[in-house]
Short mmCIF file of C-alpha atoms in Angstrom, two decimals:
data_model
loop_
_atom_site.label_atom_id
_atom_site.label_comp_id
_atom_site.label_asym_id
_atom_site.label_seq_id
_atom_site.Cartn_x
_atom_site.Cartn_y
_atom_site.Cartn_z
CA MET A 838 68.95 28.17 161.99
CA GLN A 839 65.49 26.90 161.31
CA GLY A 840 64.13 30.43 161.94
CA ILE A 841 66.51 32.00 159.43
CA GLN A 842 65.71 29.36 156.83
CA LYS A 843 61.99 29.98 157.36
CA VAL A 844 62.46 33.74 156.78
CA LEU A 845 64.53 33.18 153.63
CA PHE A 846 61.94 30.75 152.34
CA ILE A 847 59.13 33.25 152.91
CA LEU A 848 61.10 36.01 151.06
CA PHE A 849 61.78 33.64 148.15
CA ILE A 850 58.12 32.74 147.84
CA GLY A 851 57.20 36.46 147.81
CA PHE A 852 59.73 37.22 145.09
CA VAL A 853 58.39 34.38 142.94
CA LEU A 854 54.83 35.59 143.36
CA ALA A 855 55.80 39.15 142.43
CA VAL A 856 57.66 38.08 139.32
CA SER A 857 54.83 35.78 138.33
CA SER A 858 52.33 38.62 138.73
CA ILE A 859 54.35 40.97 136.53
CA ALA A 860 54.92 38.27 133.92
CA TYR A 861 51.23 37.49 133.90
CA ASN A 862 50.30 41.15 133.43
CA TRP A 863 52.80 41.63 130.60
CA SER A 864 51.98 38.39 128.86
CA PRO A 865 50.18 38.79 125.50
CA SER A 866 48.49 35.45 125.98
CA THR A 867 44.79 35.10 125.30
CA GLY A 868 42.68 36.37 128.09
CA GLY A 869 45.36 38.74 129.50
CA GLU A 870 45.34 42.61 129.31
CA THR A 871 48.22 44.62 127.76
CA PRO A 872 49.36 47.30 130.19
CA ALA A 873 48.60 50.91 129.06
CA ALA A 874 51.59 52.72 127.54
CA ARG A 875 52.03 56.33 126.44
CA LEU A 876 54.33 57.91 123.85
CA THR A 877 54.62 61.65 124.44
CA LEU A 878 56.37 64.20 122.19
CA SER A 879 56.85 67.72 123.55
CA PRO A 880 56.44 70.61 123.23
CA ALA A 881 53.04 70.18 121.54
CA ALA A 882 53.70 73.14 119.22
CA VAL A 883 56.70 75.27 118.35
CA THR A 884 57.32 78.40 116.25
CA LEU A 885 60.72 78.95 114.65
CA GLN A 886 62.29 81.44 112.29
CA GLU A 887 63.75 79.94 109.15
CA GLY A 888 67.10 78.28 109.88
CA GLU A 889 66.52 78.05 113.66
CA SER A 890 66.44 74.77 115.62
CA ALA A 891 64.41 73.39 118.56
CA ARG A 892 64.89 70.51 121.03
CA LEU A 893 62.13 67.90 121.03
CA ASN A 894 61.61 65.59 124.02
CA LEU A 895 60.18 62.09 123.56
CA SER A 896 59.14 59.82 126.45
CA PHE A 897 57.68 56.30 126.46
CA THR A 898 56.24 54.87 129.68
CA ILE A 899 53.69 52.40 130.87
CA GLU A 900 50.88 53.18 133.27
CA GLY A 901 52.37 54.12 136.57
CA GLY A 902 55.48 55.69 135.01
CA ALA A 903 57.70 52.68 134.38
CA PRO A 904 60.03 53.50 131.43
CA LEU A 905 60.14 51.62 128.17
CA SER A 906 63.07 51.40 125.77
CA THR A 907 62.22 50.79 122.09
CA ALA A 908 63.33 51.76 118.59
CA VAL A 909 61.75 54.95 117.21
CA SER A 910 61.14 56.31 113.67
CA TRP A 911 60.39 59.88 112.56
CA THR A 912 58.35 61.35 109.69
CA ILE A 913 58.16 65.05 108.73
CA TYR A 914 55.17 66.35 106.74
CA ALA A 915 55.21 69.76 105.00
CA SER A 916 53.86 71.36 101.81
CA GLY A 917 57.40 72.50 100.92
CA GLU A 918 60.80 72.16 102.54
CA THR A 919 60.68 69.80 105.55
CA GLY A 920 63.83 70.85 107.37
CA MET A 921 65.92 68.18 109.10
CA LEU A 922 65.70 66.17 112.34
CA ARG A 923 68.66 64.66 114.23
CA SER A 924 67.87 61.87 116.69
CA ALA A 925 69.14 58.62 118.21
CA ALA A 926 67.50 55.48 116.85
CA THR A 927 66.29 54.14 120.22
CA ILE A 928 64.57 55.48 123.31
CA ASN A 929 67.01 54.99 126.19
CA ASP A 930 66.55 52.84 129.32
CA SER A 931 65.01 55.81 131.10
CA GLY A 932 62.24 55.92 128.52
CA ARG A 933 63.48 59.21 127.09
CA LEU A 934 64.99 60.58 123.91
CA THR A 935 66.04 64.11 122.92
CA ALA A 936 65.91 65.09 119.21
CA VAL A 937 66.88 68.34 117.48
CA TYR A 938 64.69 69.73 114.66
CA GLU A 939 66.32 72.23 112.26
CA ALA A 940 63.84 74.42 110.35
CA PRO A 941 64.33 75.01 106.58
CA GLU A 942 66.86 77.70 105.74
CA ASP A 943 64.38 79.56 103.51
CA VAL A 944 60.59 79.64 103.38
CA ASP A 945 58.61 81.71 100.88
CA VAL A 946 55.36 82.12 102.83
CA ARG A 947 54.40 83.98 105.98
CA ARG A 948 53.59 80.68 107.82
CA HIS A 949 55.18 77.45 106.73
CA ASN A 950 53.45 74.53 108.49
CA VAL A 951 55.40 71.40 109.43
CA THR A 952 54.15 68.31 111.28
CA ILE A 953 56.73 66.08 113.02
CA GLU A 954 55.65 62.53 113.89
CA ALA A 955 57.34 60.01 116.20
CA ARG A 956 56.37 56.33 115.93
CA THR A 957 57.29 53.18 117.91
CA THR A 958 55.98 49.63 118.37
CA TRP A 959 55.73 47.64 121.60
CA LEU A 960 54.14 44.26 122.17
CA GLY A 961 52.62 44.38 118.69
CA GLU A 962 50.95 47.76 119.18
CA THR A 963 51.99 50.97 117.39
CA PHE A 964 52.26 54.23 119.33
CA VAL A 965 52.31 57.64 117.60
CA ASP A 966 52.55 61.26 118.72
CA ARG A 967 52.92 64.47 116.73
CA ILE A 968 53.79 68.10 117.20
CA HIS A 969 52.94 71.10 114.98
CA CYS A 970 55.72 73.47 113.96
CA VAL A 971 55.30 76.87 112.30
CA VAL A 972 58.33 78.23 110.44
CA ILE A 973 58.27 81.96 109.73
CA PRO A 974 60.61 83.94 107.46
CA ARG A 975 63.24 86.27 108.83
CA LEU A 976 61.84 89.58 107.54
CA HIS A 977 63.74 92.85 107.40
CA THR A 978 61.75 95.96 108.28
CA THR A 979 60.95 98.33 105.40
CA ASN A 980 59.80 101.93 105.09
CA ILE A 981 58.39 103.83 102.12
CA THR A 982 57.95 107.59 101.75
CA VAL A 983 55.70 109.17 99.12
CA SER A 984 55.69 112.70 97.73
CA ALA A 985 54.06 114.59 94.85
CA GLY A 986 55.81 117.01 92.52
CA ARG A 987 53.16 119.66 93.31
CA SER A 988 50.61 120.04 96.08
CA THR A 989 47.94 121.55 93.79
CA ILE A 990 47.25 121.00 90.10
CA THR A 991 44.51 121.89 87.63
CA ALA A 992 42.43 119.15 86.03
CA GLY A 993 44.10 118.15 82.79
CA GLU A 994 47.62 118.60 84.14
CA THR A 995 49.91 115.71 85.02
CA VAL A 996 51.78 115.46 88.32
CA THR A 997 54.49 112.93 89.20
CA PHE A 998 54.36 110.98 92.46
CA THR A 999 57.65 109.58 93.80
CA ALA A 1000 58.08 106.74 96.31
CA THR A 1001 61.37 105.87 98.02
CA LEU A 1002 61.76 102.42 99.58
CA ARG A 1003 64.34 101.49 102.23
CA GLY A 1004 65.08 98.32 104.21
CA LEU A 1005 66.65 97.99 107.67
CA HIS A 1006 69.76 95.79 107.67
CA ASP A 1007 72.36 95.14 110.35
CA GLU A 1008 74.41 97.98 108.90
CA GLY A 1009 71.44 100.39 108.89
CA TRP A 1010 68.85 101.61 106.39
CA ARG A 1011 69.56 100.90 102.73
CA HIS A 1012 67.66 101.71 99.52
CA LEU A 1013 65.92 98.68 98.01
CA ALA A 1014 66.12 98.15 94.26
CA GLY A 1015 63.96 95.95 92.08
CA GLN A 1016 61.00 95.77 94.48
CA PRO A 1017 57.39 95.75 93.14
CA VAL A 1018 55.34 98.79 94.17
CA SER A 1019 51.54 99.11 93.90
CA TRP A 1020 49.92 102.55 93.50
CA SER A 1021 46.23 103.24 94.15
CA PHE A 1022 44.63 106.65 93.59
CA PHE A 1023 41.38 107.70 95.26
CA ASP A 1024 39.01 110.65 95.14
CA ALA A 1025 38.95 111.63 98.81
CA GLY A 1026 36.49 114.49 98.44
CA GLY A 1027 33.41 112.63 99.70
CA SER A 1028 32.52 110.64 102.79
CA THR A 1029 34.14 107.52 101.30
CA LEU A 1030 37.19 107.02 99.13
CA GLN A 1031 36.30 106.51 95.47
CA PRO A 1032 38.90 104.46 93.53
CA LEU A 1033 40.28 106.14 90.41
CA SER A 1034 43.20 104.12 89.08
CA VAL A 1035 45.83 101.52 89.93
CA GLU A 1036 49.43 101.31 88.71
CA GLU A 1037 52.30 98.85 89.20
CA THR A 1038 55.98 99.83 89.10
CA THR A 1039 59.37 98.57 90.29
CA THR A 1040 61.94 100.52 92.31
CA SER A 1041 65.10 101.69 90.57
CA GLY A 1042 68.67 101.12 91.73
CA ALA A 1043 68.22 104.11 94.03
CA GLY A 1044 65.11 102.55 95.59
CA ARG A 1045 62.77 105.01 93.83
CA ALA A 1046 59.64 104.53 91.77
CA THR A 1047 57.61 107.21 89.98
CA VAL A 1048 54.10 107.35 88.57
CA PRO A 1049 52.47 110.19 86.62
CA PHE A 1050 48.91 111.00 87.68
CA PHE A 1051 46.37 112.61 85.38
CA ILE A 1052 42.72 113.46 85.90
CA SER A 1053 40.80 115.31 83.23
CA ASP A 1054 37.70 116.70 84.95
CA VAL A 1055 36.58 117.54 88.49
CA ASN A 1056 33.44 119.36 89.57
CA GLY A 1057 35.16 121.37 92.28
CA THR A 1058 38.42 121.45 94.18
CA THR A 1059 39.04 117.80 94.96
CA GLU A 1060 41.50 116.00 97.21
CA ILE A 1061 43.26 113.06 95.61
CA CYS A 1062 44.85 110.46 97.90
CA CYS A 1063 47.69 108.22 96.72
CA LEU A 1064 48.24 104.94 98.59
CA VAL A 1065 51.52 103.16 97.87
CA GLN A 1066 51.93 99.56 99.05
CA VAL A 1067 54.82 97.13 99.07
CA ALA A 1068 53.87 93.51 99.76
CA ASP A 1069 56.01 91.05 101.73
CA ASN A 1070 58.93 89.97 99.58
CA LEU A 1071 59.73 86.39 100.56
CA THR A 1072 62.13 85.60 97.73
CA GLY A 1073 65.84 86.13 97.41
CA ASP A 1074 68.65 86.01 99.93
CA ARG A 1075 67.07 88.73 102.05
CA GLU A 1076 63.37 88.91 102.72
CA TYR A 1077 61.40 92.03 103.52
CA ALA A 1078 58.20 92.82 105.34
CA GLY A 1079 55.57 94.84 103.49
CA CYS A 1080 54.84 98.49 104.20
CA HIS A 1081 52.74 101.36 102.87
CA GLY A 1082 52.77 105.14 102.60
CA THR A 1083 50.41 107.90 101.46
CA ALA A 1084 50.45 111.36 99.91
CA SER A 1085 47.71 113.68 98.72
CA ILE A 1086 47.21 116.61 96.36
CA LYS A 1087 44.38 118.98 95.52
CA VAL A 1088 42.96 119.24 92.00
CA GLN A 1089 41.23 122.43 90.89
CA PRO A 1090 38.64 122.45 88.08
CA GLU A 1091 39.69 123.60 84.63
CA THR A 1092 38.26 126.78 83.07
CA PRO A 1093 37.74 127.17 79.28
CA ASP A 1094 40.65 129.58 78.83
CA MET A 1095 43.13 127.64 80.95
CA TYR A 1096 44.73 125.57 78.18
CA PRO A 1097 45.33 126.89 74.66
CA VAL A 1098 43.81 124.79 71.90
CA VAL A 1099 46.16 123.56 69.16
CA LEU A 1100 44.58 122.80 65.77
CA ILE A 1101 46.48 120.25 63.65
CA HIS A 1102 45.39 119.73 60.03
CA GLY A 1103 45.68 116.60 57.92
CA TRP A 1104 47.67 115.60 54.85
CA PHE A 1105 48.42 118.65 52.69
CA GLY A 1106 46.01 120.72 54.75
CA SER A 1107 48.59 123.46 55.15
CA MET A 1108 47.50 125.32 52.02
CA ARG A 1109 46.01 128.59 53.19
CA HIS A 1110 42.61 128.13 51.57
CA LYS A 1111 42.38 124.64 53.04
CA LEU A 1112 43.26 125.95 56.51
CA ARG A 1113 40.50 128.56 56.33
CA GLN A 1114 37.98 125.97 55.12
CA THR A 1115 38.99 123.51 57.83
CA TRP A 1116 39.20 125.70 60.92
CA SER A 1117 37.31 128.97 60.54
CA ASN A 1118 33.91 127.73 61.76
CA ILE A 1119 35.08 125.76 64.77
CA THR A 1120 37.56 128.53 65.68
CA GLY A 1121 34.75 131.07 66.07
CA LYS A 1122 32.63 128.67 68.12
CA LEU A 1123 35.52 127.79 70.45
CA GLN A 1124 36.36 131.46 71.00
CA ARG A 1125 32.74 132.29 71.80
CA HIS A 1126 32.88 129.59 74.52
CA GLY A 1127 35.97 131.19 76.07
CA HIS A 1128 38.69 128.99 74.57
CA THR A 1129 42.00 130.36 73.33
CA ILE A 1130 43.31 129.11 69.98
CA LEU A 1131 47.11 128.93 69.85
CA ASP A 1132 48.35 131.49 67.30
CA PHE A 1133 51.34 130.35 65.24
CA ASP A 1134 52.27 133.84 63.99
CA ILE A 1135 51.43 136.62 66.41
CA GLU A 1136 52.82 139.22 64.01
CA GLN A 1137 49.96 138.61 61.58
CA PRO A 1138 46.37 139.75 62.24
CA GLY A 1139 43.87 137.06 63.25
CA ILE A 1140 44.63 133.49 64.21
CA GLN A 1141 47.42 131.94 62.16
CA TYR A 1142 47.14 128.17 62.17
CA LEU A 1143 49.87 125.56 62.37
CA ARG A 1144 51.23 124.64 58.94
CA TYR A 1145 53.46 121.68 58.17
CA SER A 1146 54.33 120.04 54.89
CA PRO A 1147 54.54 116.27 54.63
CA GLY A 1148 57.30 116.20 52.05
CA TRP A 1149 57.94 113.04 50.15
CA ALA A 1150 60.66 110.40 50.44
CA ASP A 1151 61.55 109.31 53.98
CA ARG A 1152 59.21 111.90 55.50
CA HIS A 1153 57.09 109.47 57.46
CA ILE A 1154 54.59 110.59 60.09
CA PRO A 1155 57.09 110.38 63.01
CA TRP A 1156 59.41 112.79 61.16
CA MET A 1157 56.52 115.23 60.69
CA ALA A 1158 55.63 114.89 64.38
CA GLY A 1159 59.13 116.10 65.24
CA LYS A 1160 58.61 119.27 63.19
CA VAL A 1161 55.14 119.86 64.67
CA ASN A 1162 56.61 119.36 68.16
CA ASP A 1163 59.08 122.19 67.58
CA ALA A 1164 56.43 124.48 66.06
CA ILE A 1165 54.09 124.05 69.05
CA LYS A 1166 56.88 124.70 71.58
CA GLN A 1167 57.89 127.88 69.76
CA ALA A 1168 54.31 129.11 69.44
CA LEU A 1169 53.68 128.57 73.15
CA VAL A 1170 56.63 130.78 74.05
CA GLU A 1171 55.65 133.47 71.50
CA ASN A 1172 52.13 133.54 72.96
CA GLY A 1173 53.46 134.08 76.49
CA TYR A 1174 53.21 130.51 77.78
CA SER A 1175 55.79 128.17 79.19
CA PRO A 1176 57.10 125.71 76.57
CA ASN A 1177 55.76 123.00 78.90
CA GLN A 1178 52.25 124.49 79.05
CA THR A 1179 49.46 121.91 79.00
CA VAL A 1180 47.41 122.10 75.78
CA ASP A 1181 44.23 120.68 74.27
CA ILE A 1182 44.50 119.44 70.68
CA VAL A 1183 41.86 119.22 67.97
CA THR A 1184 42.96 117.36 64.86
CA HIS A 1185 41.65 116.35 61.47
CA SER A 1186 42.55 113.26 59.46
CA MET A 1187 46.30 112.49 59.47
CA GLY A 1188 46.79 115.31 61.99
CA GLY A 1189 45.41 112.93 64.62
CA LEU A 1190 48.23 110.47 63.93
CA VAL A 1191 50.76 113.28 64.27
CA ALA A 1192 49.23 114.33 67.60
CA ARG A 1193 49.07 110.71 68.82
CA PHE A 1194 52.77 110.33 68.12
CA LEU A 1195 53.47 113.45 70.21
CA ALA A 1196 51.37 112.08 73.05
CA GLU A 1197 52.63 108.51 73.04
CA HIS A 1198 56.32 108.74 72.15
CA PRO A 1199 58.06 111.43 74.23
CA GLY A 1200 61.81 111.20 73.77
CA ALA A 1201 61.51 109.52 70.37
CA ASP A 1202 64.31 109.97 67.83
CA VAL A 1203 62.67 110.24 64.41
CA ASP A 1204 65.21 111.44 61.84
CA ARG A 1205 65.31 108.19 59.87
CA TRP A 1206 63.11 105.27 58.85
CA ASN A 1207 64.02 101.60 58.73
CA ASN A 1208 62.29 100.11 55.67
CA SER A 1209 63.37 96.59 56.61
CA TRP A 1210 61.50 96.70 59.94
CA GLN A 1211 58.52 94.36 60.14
CA PRO A 1212 55.68 94.12 62.71
CA GLY A 1213 56.91 91.86 65.50
CA ASP A 1214 60.54 92.99 65.17
CA ALA A 1215 62.24 94.55 68.17
CA GLY A 1216 62.24 98.34 68.43
CA THR A 1217 60.40 100.62 66.02
CA PRO A 1218 60.73 101.51 62.33
CA TRP A 1219 61.65 105.09 63.26
CA HIS A 1220 65.14 105.84 64.56
CA GLY A 1221 67.57 108.73 64.43
CA ASP A 1222 70.83 110.45 65.22
CA GLY A 1223 70.80 110.00 68.98
CA ASP A 1224 69.10 113.30 69.83
CA PRO A 1225 65.42 113.06 70.91
CA ASP A 1226 63.02 114.94 68.64
CA ILE A 1227 59.75 114.60 70.61
CA SER A 1228 59.53 116.53 73.88
CA ILE A 1229 55.80 117.17 74.36
CA GLY A 1230 54.45 113.79 75.44
CA GLY A 1231 51.16 112.87 77.07
CA ARG A 1232 52.05 114.81 80.22
CA GLN A 1233 51.55 118.05 78.27
CA ILE A 1234 48.29 117.10 76.54
CA ASP A 1235 44.89 117.14 78.25
CA ASP A 1236 42.23 116.40 75.61
CA LEU A 1237 42.96 115.08 72.11
CA PHE A 1238 40.14 115.10 69.53
CA MET A 1239 40.70 113.01 66.39
CA VAL A 1240 38.17 113.84 63.66
CA GLY A 1241 38.33 111.47 60.72
CA THR A 1242 41.70 110.10 61.88
CA MET A 1243 42.73 106.76 60.39
CA ASN A 1244 43.95 105.12 63.61
CA HIS A 1245 43.06 101.75 62.10
CA GLY A 1246 44.07 102.81 58.61
CA VAL A 1247 42.33 103.30 55.30
CA PRO A 1248 41.77 100.76 52.52
CA PRO A 1249 44.29 100.94 49.68
CA ASN A 1250 41.66 100.99 46.89
CA LEU A 1251 40.05 104.43 47.25
CA ASN A 1252 37.73 105.72 44.54
CA HIS A 1253 39.63 108.64 43.01
CA THR A 1254 36.67 109.79 40.92
CA PHE A 1255 34.55 110.14 44.05
CA LEU A 1256 37.38 111.89 45.89
CA LYS A 1257 37.73 114.42 43.08
CA ARG A 1258 33.99 115.16 43.23
CA LEU A 1259 34.36 115.91 46.94
CA ASP A 1260 37.26 118.26 46.20
CA TYR A 1261 39.73 116.01 48.00
CA ILE A 1262 43.37 116.18 47.05
CA PRO A 1263 44.36 113.12 45.00
CA LEU A 1264 46.33 110.76 47.19
CA PRO A 1265 49.74 109.83 45.77
CA TRP A 1266 50.13 106.25 46.94
CA TRP A 1267 53.86 106.38 46.35
CA ALA A 1268 54.25 108.99 49.14
CA CYS A 1269 55.53 107.42 52.35
CA GLN A 1270 52.75 108.99 54.48
CA MET A 1271 50.21 107.08 52.41
CA GLN A 1272 52.10 103.89 53.19
CA ASP A 1273 51.82 104.78 56.89
CA MET A 1274 48.03 105.12 56.72
CA VAL A 1275 46.80 101.95 54.99
CA TYR A 1276 45.37 99.03 56.95
CA ARG A 1277 47.96 97.32 59.18
CA SER A 1278 50.84 99.46 57.96
CA LYS A 1279 54.22 99.23 59.64
CA PHE A 1280 53.60 102.60 61.26
CA LEU A 1281 50.15 101.71 62.62
CA GLU A 1282 51.32 98.32 63.88
CA ALA A 1283 54.26 99.95 65.67
CA MET A 1284 51.95 102.58 67.20
CA GLY A 1285 49.32 100.09 68.32
CA TYR A 1286 45.63 100.74 68.75
CA ARG A 1287 45.48 102.02 72.32
CA GLY A 1288 46.60 105.47 73.43
CA SER A 1289 48.43 106.92 76.44
CA ASP A 1290 46.83 106.75 79.89
CA LEU A 1291 47.82 110.41 80.37
CA VAL A 1292 45.53 111.74 77.63
CA ASP A 1293 41.76 111.86 77.19
CA TYR A 1294 41.13 110.76 73.59
CA TYR A 1295 37.93 111.49 71.68
CA ALA A 1296 37.54 109.64 68.40
CA ILE A 1297 35.06 111.08 65.90
CA GLY A 1298 34.00 109.60 62.58
CA SER A 1299 31.23 110.01 60.05
CA ASP A 1300 29.29 107.59 57.88
CA ILE A 1301 27.89 108.73 54.54
CA GLY A 1302 27.02 105.23 53.36
CA PHE A 1303 29.84 105.18 50.83
CA ARG A 1304 31.46 101.75 50.72
CA ILE A 1305 35.16 101.26 50.19
CA GLY A 1306 35.64 97.57 50.72
CA GLU A 1307 33.52 95.96 53.41
CA PRO A 1308 31.97 97.98 56.29
CA ARG A 1309 34.22 97.72 59.35
CA ASP A 1310 33.47 97.29 63.07
CA PHE A 1311 36.68 98.45 64.78
CA ASP A 1312 35.09 99.20 68.16
CA GLY A 1313 33.66 95.70 68.50
CA ASP A 1314 30.07 96.71 69.28
CA GLY A 1315 28.67 94.44 66.58
CA VAL A 1316 27.63 97.33 64.30
CA ALA A 1317 29.74 97.88 61.19
CA HIS A 1318 29.88 101.28 59.49
CA THR A 1319 30.96 102.40 56.05
CA THR A 1320 33.15 105.47 55.45
CA ASP A 1321 33.22 109.24 55.27
CA GLY A 1322 34.26 108.86 51.63
CA LEU A 1323 37.93 108.49 52.53
CA VAL A 1324 38.34 107.06 56.05
CA PRO A 1325 36.26 104.22 57.54
CA ALA A 1326 33.84 105.74 60.03
CA GLU A 1327 35.18 103.61 62.91
CA SER A 1328 38.87 103.94 62.04
CA PRO A 1329 39.38 106.81 64.57
CA TYR A 1330 38.54 104.41 67.43
CA LEU A 1331 41.20 103.66 70.08
CA GLU A 1332 40.76 100.90 72.64
CA GLY A 1333 39.34 102.23 75.90
CA SER A 1334 38.30 105.63 74.49
CA PRO A 1335 34.88 106.88 73.31
CA LEU A 1336 33.88 106.80 69.66
CA TYR A 1337 31.33 109.31 68.33
CA ILE A 1338 29.90 108.73 64.84
CA VAL A 1339 27.66 111.08 62.90
CA THR A 1340 25.68 109.88 59.91
CA GLY A 1341 24.61 111.92 56.92
CA GLU A 1342 25.42 112.72 53.33
CA ALA A 1343 28.33 114.11 51.42
CA ARG A 1344 28.31 117.65 50.17
CA PRO A 1345 26.87 119.53 48.44
CA ASP A 1346 23.72 118.07 50.00
CA GLY A 1347 25.26 117.11 53.37
CA ASP A 1348 28.03 117.85 55.84
CA ALA A 1349 29.27 114.41 56.90
CA ASP A 1350 31.97 113.64 54.33
CA HIS A 1351 35.65 113.64 55.26
CA ASN A 1352 36.37 117.35 54.80
CA SER A 1353 32.94 118.69 55.75
CA GLN A 1354 32.82 116.84 59.08
CA ILE A 1355 35.46 119.12 60.61
CA ALA A 1356 34.80 122.18 58.45
CA ILE A 1357 31.04 122.68 58.88
CA ASN A 1358 29.41 119.84 60.83
CA ASP A 1359 27.84 121.52 63.87
CA ASP A 1360 27.14 118.23 65.68
CA ILE A 1361 30.85 117.48 65.69
CA HIS A 1362 31.72 121.04 66.71
CA GLN A 1363 29.33 120.90 69.66
CA TYR A 1364 30.70 117.51 70.71
CA VAL A 1365 34.21 118.99 70.83
CA ILE A 1366 33.03 122.04 72.79
CA ARG A 1367 31.12 119.91 75.35
CA HIS A 1368 34.15 117.76 76.12
CA LEU A 1369 36.77 120.49 76.17
CA ALA A 1370 35.56 121.86 79.51
#
């Protein structure tokens, strides 16, 4: 018995020593050391698609692997949606805890960064571990195809590019509507691509987008490349990956006789003697340089010029543009051209406003005028019977020269004595066209002061030093000019287009007044000829 008691006593003493050792090592008393502990969250990083979930494993042990059971708290950091984490409140007796992280249902960036932090406290010390989570959107594959209406065009013509966008869904490929599309055009003729223009459009209900392309001049046959891009769309119920497509065309240089030249006179310029005075000199010069003047009556000998009469009440400039539109279409056919033949246009005075309306308002209905319309109102002051009256549009016009055109208007206090001396027709201010042409008129405000991107505009004015009101600086270069006796010298200017101004005197001593500038001014004639081809 004594032997058994001795053995039991020895075992008891050993147990006490072991417990005392552990208690001593765990004791936070002064002079003791806290055992090393480790909080570990895994995996260290995870990538999820939006709406997916991942299991996170948390362990808490002391040095040597002994488990610890403590309460745990979680924090989620993100620049946007944080998602949600489901977890027990306490690490179990095995020193482990499994949590489930659910990513946000929708993220609007390619990489949505989330940091998940676990935190616990033991023996007065805080333990923290973190993992990094990347949430990516669930993107549907897209495809875009690009085509051009023609494979080869001549400089000055307009060609339409069409892009069709589709997205891959569970049920197959479907057309995508309402998606932004970016168009970039490049000159691909050299060793490097030279940027030409950029456009932005949106796909239609059929997933299509179109852009007209126009280039006025090339030195030789040139390849034009069109790059169409769709960026990632990370908004909406379905999200789409970006894509791109390309197409190319060749552009041939224009020759002088390629496009007929249409001459459009100004207010009451249709009288036969006025037409001869206005156009005879420049007609001969254009023909000697190989240009063809559109003949408006092929049954008569010589060139017969376009004639139109302004009329009086309710015959505003848009109404006149409708009549000129029909006359040009008919003359093209009678001269052996297609009614859609590209043309160059040279205008004088109000004729430039008529031509601008043709270029900038295809499809317009212009039978009537709304006198109650004010700048800033919706729509336009011109309206009609439901049938479009303008069919030419900028797609059919290459170069448009505006000599003495009042794109910014004329002052309402013209000197009639001076006008009579210059052999100008007295201006009846009660005529509605005169109302259209004064500074900031309803018509000019509705038209705006920038032209169509499909037309090359050339604004031409002249300055004879005659002041009507204050000199004006419409082109913003800091230099104000006076007038040609009727129209401010800078009034022809359109934003983004060149302005050419000649200076001189009025007749009989000079050739720079309103009528003489187009009739006999050789500097203006040569400027037109240089830029026509």
